[in-house]
Amino acid sequence: MNHFELRDGGLYCEGVSLVRLAEAVGTPAYVYSTATLQRHYAVFSGALKSHASLGSPLVAYAVKANSNLSVLRTLAALGAGADTVSEGEIRRAIAAGIPPDRIVFSGVGKTAAELAYAIETGVAHINVESEPELDLLAAIAAAHGARPSVVIRVNPDVGAGGHVKISTGKSESKFGVSLAEAERLYAKAATQPSLRAVGVACHIGSQIVDLTPLESAFGLMRALVGRLRASGLSVERLDLGGGLGVPYFNQPDPPPPEAFAAMAARAVGGLDVQLTFEPGRVIAANAGVLLARVLHVNARPDGRRFLVLDAAMNDLVRPAMYDAYHDIRPVAPRDGEPQTYDVVGPVCETGDTFTRERLLPPLAAGDLVAFMSAGAYGAVMSSEYNTRPLVPEVLVNGEAFAVVRPRPTYDEILAREPLAPWLVSPKS
Ligand SMILES: *Cc1c(COP(=O)(O)O)cnc(C)c1O
């Protein structure tokens, strides 16, 4: 559930009218609901905590889903940890008040500088994805006289369905090492004086709407922990990644967090490890919308009707990149028969099409629409393609709202690009 509701004929985010908000901030703009973020975090972590056999798991919010500092601070205040995939994300998490010992550092290609930074910062554990990375980390840790906690990321070779670009758990994907390789690497890590081998991790994909592949993967991880322990190694942590899907309306409804937690308890309950979960989308997606204005309704003689918006693929790339479906709702619905629209942005690419032949309530130039479920993998993937100013982000809290990432001015955009000295004409 989320806190975007029709009230007196207009869409509200909590106590704030999106019509008023669009007047104040302009469009396009992302709008996030504090109450929804809080609720999603509470439901997810509460579901896990209701199973004593899961111990007290670390819920490390996957920062890449929505890394706005105010979003992170909202979650930090509830005790969330952070799953990060770059030095920049670690810096964000810390700036938002997430303690380093609740920060996990994941990612396929960490640089030496990033590993050194993570060691100095004292993150909870570094998830190593390959042998070269393990060797690099051991060397950097030795040079620092440090002994970071290391988790080996396993690719359990379980397909999780979903779009090929967000599936990560099959053997052909670039993530992690095979189960067999993980045993060898874990043993190797355990012999390194500069490393503390503490556990294993997996993350098989995103927007997963069926618990079966997750349960298979968790079962394989449990067996792996058993084999490592049987060979005399100690395993203290098990990181089970994120990936739980959200309802985008065109898919079967994903299982609720309660069902996910019950499955986790079945699969890995009572294992005597510190568990980590890394939910991203399930926390942030339905807590945000992209607000856009209709520039034109362009009716073609062939009957096609284009709804041209002031938002484009540079603001929300998911439809172009993943063929993603977003529910599109008029902010102030008009009476009348629904119409079929191709909803497009102004960018000079045919890919700048949000959806084709979507049946929507009637819309006219100047109307506002909201792309629902845009709080995850929305603003974080935005760009200034076509020199469209970076889309602003707004956080709502009850009756209050604040611009938590302002739209840059054109002067600010241009000032970021100093001319090469030989191109600057001498002052006359
Ligand atoms: C992206 C990612 C997540 C979060 O995935 P969601 O589908 O947003 O829950 C968690 N862990 C890792 C390692 C990731 O790369």
Tab-separated table of N, CA, C and O in Angstrom, residues 302-377:
chain	number	residue	atom	x	y	z
A	302	ASP	N	-4.152	8.859	-38.960
A	302	ASP	CA	-4.344	7.401	-38.945
A	302	ASP	C	-4.983	6.916	-37.641
A	302	ASP	O	-5.122	5.712	-37.427
A	303	GLY	N	-5.321	7.842	-36.768
A	303	GLY	CA	-6.028	7.448	-35.560
A	303	GLY	C	-5.134	7.322	-34.343
A	303	GLY	O	-5.613	7.241	-33.215
A	304	ARG	N	-3.797	7.294	-34.583
A	304	ARG	CA	-2.908	7.248	-33.421
A	304	ARG	C	-2.957	8.562	-32.675
A	304	ARG	O	-3.018	9.633	-33.262
A	305	ARG	N	-2.939	8.438	-31.347
A	305	ARG	CA	-3.007	9.642	-30.519
A	305	ARG	C	-1.761	9.671	-29.632
A	305	ARG	O	-1.584	8.768	-28.807
A	306	PHE	N	-0.908	10.677	-29.833
A	306	PHE	CA	0.311	10.782	-29.024
A	306	PHE	C	0.092	11.756	-27.877
A	306	PHE	O	-0.342	12.896	-28.096
A	307	LEU	N	0.412	11.280	-26.688
A	307	LEU	CA	0.392	12.156	-25.524
A	307	LEU	C	1.852	12.566	-25.315
A	307	LEU	O	2.677	11.757	-24.890
A	308	VAL	N	2.159	13.833	-25.646
A	308	VAL	CA	3.546	14.292	-25.530
A	308	VAL	C	3.709	14.964	-24.174
A	308	VAL	O	3.038	15.948	-23.867
A	309	LEU	N	4.604	14.387	-23.357
A	309	LEU	CA	4.796	14.880	-21.995
A	309	LEU	C	6.064	15.729	-21.893
A	309	LEU	O	6.929	15.681	-22.772
A	310	ASP	N	6.183	16.436	-20.756
A	310	ASP	CA	7.442	17.152	-20.513
A	310	ASP	C	8.450	16.271	-19.781
A	310	ASP	O	9.560	16.712	-19.488
A	311	ALA	N	8.092	15.030	-19.492
A	311	ALA	CA	9.058	14.064	-18.954
A	311	ALA	C	9.511	13.179	-20.100
A	311	ALA	O	8.763	12.956	-21.060
A	312	ALA	N	10.730	12.672	-19.973
A	312	ALA	CA	11.278	11.878	-21.073
A	312	ALA	C	12.111	10.735	-20.529
A	312	ALA	O	12.252	10.559	-19.309
A	313	MET	N	12.682	9.958	-21.460
A	313	MET	CA	13.478	8.790	-21.075
A	313	MET	C	14.682	9.163	-20.223
A	313	MET	O	15.171	8.344	-19.453
A	314	ASN	N	15.151	10.399	-20.326
A	314	ASN	CA	16.290	10.788	-19.480
A	314	ASN	C	15.855	10.936	-18.020
A	314	ASN	O	16.679	10.855	-17.114
A	315	ASP	N	14.571	11.156	-17.792
A	315	ASP	CA	14.049	11.294	-16.430
A	315	ASP	C	13.642	9.938	-15.855
A	315	ASP	O	13.793	9.692	-14.656
A	316	LEU	N	13.089	9.075	-16.690
A	316	LEU	CA	12.630	7.738	-16.284
A	316	LEU	C	12.955	6.800	-17.447
A	316	LEU	O	12.247	6.784	-18.451
A	317	VAL	N	14.032	6.044	-17.284
A	317	VAL	CA	14.533	5.248	-18.414
A	317	VAL	C	13.994	3.822	-18.400
A	317	VAL	O	14.169	3.075	-19.353
A	318	ARG	N	13.298	3.434	-17.320
A	318	ARG	CA	12.906	2.025	-17.198
A	318	ARG	C	12.087	1.504	-18.389
A	318	ARG	O	12.349	0.403	-18.864
A	319	PRO	N	11.111	2.259	-18.883
A	319	PRO	CA	10.379	1.726	-20.039
A	319	PRO	C	11.298	1.495	-21.246
A	319	PRO	O	11.212	0.451	-21.907
A	320	ALA	N	12.206	2.453	-21.523
A	320	ALA	CA	13.099	2.291	-22.678
A	320	ALA	C	14.110	1.172	-22.437
A	320	ALA	O	14.465	0.432	-23.344
A	321	MET	N	14.580	1.027	-21.207
A	321	MET	CA	15.657	0.083	-20.933
A	321	MET	C	15.156	-1.332	-20.668
A	321	MET	O	15.777	-2.302	-21.083
A	322	TYR	N	14.065	-1.438	-19.934
A	322	TYR	CA	13.591	-2.771	-19.527
A	322	TYR	C	12.190	-3.084	-20.059
A	322	TYR	O	11.567	-4.030	-19.571
A	323	ASP	N	11.686	-2.283	-20.968
A	323	ASP	CA	10.282	-2.435	-21.372
A	323	ASP	C	9.375	-2.397	-20.147
A	323	ASP	O	8.352	-3.092	-20.091
A	324	ALA	N	9.751	-1.617	-19.170
A	324	ALA	CA	9.012	-1.621	-17.911
A	324	ALA	C	7.643	-0.961	-18.068
A	324	ALA	O	7.468	-0.043	-18.864
A	325	TYR	N	6.717	-1.455	-17.293
A	325	TYR	CA	5.358	-0.934	-17.283
A	325	TYR	C	5.186	-0.051	-16.053
A	325	TYR	O	5.498	-0.444	-14.935
A	326	HIS	N	4.703	1.168	-16.258
A	326	HIS	CA	4.294	2.017	-15.135
A	326	HIS	C	2.835	2.409	-15.327
A	326	HIS	O	2.462	2.834	-16.428
A	327	ASP	N	2.079	2.273	-14.277
A	327	ASP	CA	0.721	2.782	-14.305
A	327	ASP	C	0.810	4.304	-14.484
A	327	ASP	O	1.668	4.945	-13.872
A	328	ILE	N	-0.047	4.859	-15.347
A	328	ILE	CA	-0.043	6.313	-15.565
A	328	ILE	C	-1.414	6.836	-15.167
A	328	ILE	O	-2.432	6.380	-15.703
A	329	ARG	N	-1.431	7.762	-14.203
A	329	ARG	CA	-2.718	8.241	-13.702
A	329	ARG	C	-2.822	9.744	-13.892
A	329	ARG	O	-1.875	10.480	-13.596
A	330	PRO	N	-3.962	10.214	-14.375
A	330	PRO	CA	-4.175	11.661	-14.407
A	330	PRO	C	-4.213	12.181	-12.968
A	330	PRO	O	-4.786	11.530	-12.093
A	331	VAL	N	-3.611	13.345	-12.745
A	331	VAL	CA	-3.587	13.884	-11.382
A	331	VAL	C	-4.946	14.483	-11.018
A	331	VAL	O	-5.377	14.411	-9.869
A	332	ALA	N	-5.620	15.053	-12.018
A	332	ALA	CA	-6.981	15.560	-11.796
A	332	ALA	C	-7.868	14.984	-12.898
A	332	ALA	O	-8.067	15.609	-13.941
A	333	PRO	N	-8.356	13.767	-12.680
A	333	PRO	CA	-9.064	13.054	-13.752
A	333	PRO	C	-10.276	13.835	-14.261
A	333	PRO	O	-11.011	14.432	-13.470
A	334	ARG	N	-10.459	13.823	-15.588
A	334	ARG	CA	-11.625	14.448	-16.210
A	334	ARG	C	-12.674	13.371	-16.445
A	334	ARG	O	-12.342	12.196	-16.580
A	335	ASP	N	-13.908	13.817	-16.564
A	335	ASP	CA	-14.964	12.888	-16.959
A	335	ASP	C	-14.810	12.595	-18.448
A	335	ASP	O	-14.251	13.402	-19.190
A	336	GLY	N	-15.328	11.471	-18.878
A	336	GLY	CA	-15.342	11.174	-20.306
A	336	GLY	C	-14.826	9.788	-20.591
A	336	GLY	O	-14.332	9.093	-19.707
A	337	GLU	N	-14.986	9.407	-21.855
A	337	GLU	CA	-14.586	8.074	-22.289
A	337	GLU	C	-13.070	7.942	-22.283
A	337	GLU	O	-12.371	8.863	-22.721
A	338	PRO	N	-12.538	6.815	-21.828
A	338	PRO	CA	-11.090	6.578	-21.952
A	338	PRO	C	-10.667	6.601	-23.418
A	338	PRO	O	-11.480	6.309	-24.314
A	339	GLN	N	-9.441	6.958	-23.632
A	339	GLN	CA	-8.886	7.039	-24.983
A	339	GLN	C	-7.602	6.228	-25.026
A	339	GLN	O	-6.957	6.032	-24.000
A	340	THR	N	-7.211	5.832	-26.245
A	340	THR	CA	-5.952	5.100	-26.393
A	340	THR	C	-4.845	6.085	-26.755
A	340	THR	O	-4.997	6.870	-27.694
A	341	TYR	N	-3.766	6.043	-25.987
A	341	TYR	CA	-2.658	6.978	-26.216
A	341	TYR	C	-1.332	6.236	-26.353
A	341	TYR	O	-1.093	5.252	-25.664
A	342	ASP	N	-0.447	6.790	-27.199
A	342	ASP	CA	0.974	6.472	-27.125
A	342	ASP	C	1.577	7.588	-26.284
A	342	ASP	O	1.462	8.764	-26.642
A	343	VAL	N	2.188	7.211	-25.172
A	343	VAL	CA	2.698	8.235	-24.253
A	343	VAL	C	4.191	8.395	-24.496
A	343	VAL	O	4.958	7.428	-24.332
A	344	VAL	N	4.592	9.590	-24.909
A	344	VAL	CA	5.984	9.805	-25.331
A	344	VAL	C	6.561	11.057	-24.680
A	344	VAL	O	5.838	11.921	-24.185
A	345	GLY	N	7.895	11.118	-24.686
A	345	GLY	CA	8.592	12.304	-24.221
A	345	GLY	C	9.172	13.069	-25.400
A	345	GLY	O	9.073	12.624	-26.541
A	346	PRO	N	9.815	14.214	-25.125
A	346	PRO	CA	10.321	15.060	-26.197
A	346	PRO	C	11.707	14.700	-26.719
A	346	PRO	O	12.192	15.357	-27.636
A	347	VAL	N	12.351	13.664	-26.161
A	347	VAL	CA	13.732	13.372	-26.558
A	347	VAL	C	13.780	12.806	-27.975
A	347	VAL	O	12.876	12.077	-28.397
A	348	CYS	N	14.869	13.140	-28.682
A	348	CYS	CA	14.997	12.744	-30.081
A	348	CYS	C	15.446	11.297	-30.216
A	348	CYS	O	16.560	11.006	-30.644
A	349	GLU	N	14.607	10.385	-29.792
A	349	GLU	CA	14.854	8.947	-29.901
A	349	GLU	C	13.480	8.290	-29.960
A	349	GLU	O	12.615	8.629	-29.149
A	350	THR	N	13.311	7.346	-30.846
A	350	THR	CA	12.042	6.623	-30.862
A	350	THR	C	11.854	5.874	-29.554
A	350	THR	O	10.737	5.669	-29.085
A	351	GLY	N	12.979	5.481	-28.922
A	351	GLY	CA	12.921	4.794	-27.638
A	351	GLY	C	12.316	5.643	-26.537
A	351	GLY	O	11.997	5.138	-25.466
A	352	ASP	N	12.176	6.929	-26.788
A	352	ASP	CA	11.590	7.811	-25.776
A	352	ASP	C	10.069	7.671	-25.800
A	352	ASP	O	9.332	8.630	-26.020
A	353	THR	N	9.626	6.447	-25.624
A	353	THR	CA	8.205	6.108	-25.620
A	353	THR	C	7.929	5.377	-24.321
A	353	THR	O	8.523	4.337	-24.072
A	354	PHE	N	7.060	5.925	-23.494
A	354	PHE	CA	6.785	5.287	-22.207
A	354	PHE	C	5.876	4.088	-22.368
A	354	PHE	O	5.984	3.105	-21.653
A	355	THR	N	4.945	4.206	-23.301
A	355	THR	CA	4.025	3.094	-23.522
A	355	THR	C	3.285	3.342	-24.828
A	355	THR	O	3.158	4.484	-25.271
A	356	ARG	N	2.807	2.275	-25.440
A	356	ARG	CA	2.024	2.393	-26.672
A	356	ARG	C	0.612	1.907	-26.418
A	356	ARG	O	0.394	0.956	-25.694
A	357	GLU	N	-0.322	2.573	-27.079
A	357	GLU	CA	-1.726	2.138	-27.086
A	357	GLU	C	-2.233	1.813	-25.687
A	357	GLU	O	-2.765	0.746	-25.429
A	358	ARG	N	-2.021	2.749	-24.782
A	358	ARG	CA	-2.503	2.600	-23.398
A	358	ARG	C	-3.860	3.292	-23.298
A	358	ARG	O	-4.011	4.446	-23.724
A	359	LEU	N	-4.808	2.568	-22.749
A	359	LEU	CA	-6.132	3.136	-22.528
A	359	LEU	C	-6.092	3.972	-21.250
A	359	LEU	O	-5.805	3.453	-20.167
A	360	LEU	N	-6.338	5.281	-21.397
A	360	LEU	CA	-6.266	6.197	-20.261
A	360	LEU	C	-7.507	7.077	-20.240
A	360	LEU	O	-8.135	7.304	-21.283
A	361	PRO	N	-7.832	7.609	-19.074
A	361	PRO	CA	-8.894	8.614	-19.045
A	361	PRO	C	-8.519	9.766	-19.980
A	361	PRO	O	-7.335	9.964	-20.262
A	362	PRO	N	-9.500	10.528	-20.458
A	362	PRO	CA	-9.183	11.589	-21.427
A	362	PRO	C	-8.245	12.621	-20.816
A	362	PRO	O	-8.354	12.967	-19.645
A	363	LEU	N	-7.316	13.090	-21.650
A	363	LEU	CA	-6.317	14.051	-21.179
A	363	LEU	C	-6.206	15.181	-22.194
A	363	LEU	O	-6.462	14.994	-23.379
A	364	ALA	N	-5.818	16.345	-21.700
A	364	ALA	CA	-5.663	17.506	-22.579
A	364	ALA	C	-4.355	18.211	-22.241
A	364	ALA	O	-3.776	17.985	-21.168
A	365	ALA	N	-3.902	19.057	-23.166
A	365	ALA	CA	-2.669	19.817	-22.926
A	365	ALA	C	-2.793	20.558	-21.599
A	365	ALA	O	-3.846	21.110	-21.274
A	366	GLY	N	-1.711	20.538	-20.831
A	366	GLY	CA	-1.708	21.221	-19.539
A	366	GLY	C	-2.052	20.318	-18.366
A	366	GLY	O	-1.790	20.664	-17.213
A	367	ASP	N	-2.658	19.159	-18.647
A	367	ASP	CA	-2.993	18.229	-17.557
A	367	ASP	C	-1.718	17.635	-16.958
A	367	ASP	O	-0.688	17.526	-17.635
A	368	LEU	N	-1.841	17.218	-15.709
A	368	LEU	CA	-0.736	16.532	-15.044
A	368	LEU	C	-0.998	15.039	-15.024
A	368	LEU	O	-2.144	14.604	-14.856
A	369	VAL	N	0.071	14.265	-15.188
A	369	VAL	CA	-0.045	12.823	-14.995
A	369	VAL	C	1.037	12.374	-14.008
A	369	VAL	O	2.064	13.044	-13.839
A	370	ALA	N	0.777	11.239	-13.374
A	370	ALA	CA	1.752	10.659	-12.455
A	370	ALA	C	2.105	9.259	-12.940
A	370	ALA	O	1.212	8.441	-13.182
A	371	PHE	N	3.402	9.016	-13.117
A	371	PHE	CA	3.882	7.652	-13.341
A	371	PHE	C	4.011	7.020	-11.971
A	371	PHE	O	4.838	7.434	-11.161
A	372	MET	N	3.193	6.009	-11.714
A	372	MET	CA	3.183	5.397	-10.397
A	372	MET	C	4.370	4.432	-10.258
A	372	MET	O	4.963	4.014	-11.252
A	373	SER	N	4.684	4.096	-9.013
A	373	SER	CA	5.736	3.102	-8.717
A	373	SER	C	7.077	3.484	-9.333
A	373	SER	O	7.795	2.636	-9.844
A	374	ALA	N	7.399	4.769	-9.282
A	374	ALA	CA	8.632	5.251	-9.917
A	374	ALA	C	9.701	5.617	-8.892
A	374	ALA	O	10.714	6.218	-9.230
A	375	GLY	N	9.480	5.215	-7.634
A	375	GLY	CA	10.427	5.609	-6.589
A	375	GLY	C	11.732	4.825	-6.590
A	375	GLY	O	12.698	5.238	-5.946
A	376	ALA	N	11.753	3.687	-7.281
A	376	ALA	CA	12.997	2.898	-7.344
A	376	ALA	C	13.493	2.842	-8.782
A	376	ALA	O	12.698	2.661	-9.709
A	377	TYR	N	14.793	2.978	-8.965
A	377	TYR	CA	15.417	2.925	-10.286
A	377	TYR	C	14.795	3.967	-11.222
A	377	TYR	O	14.644	3.739	-12.423
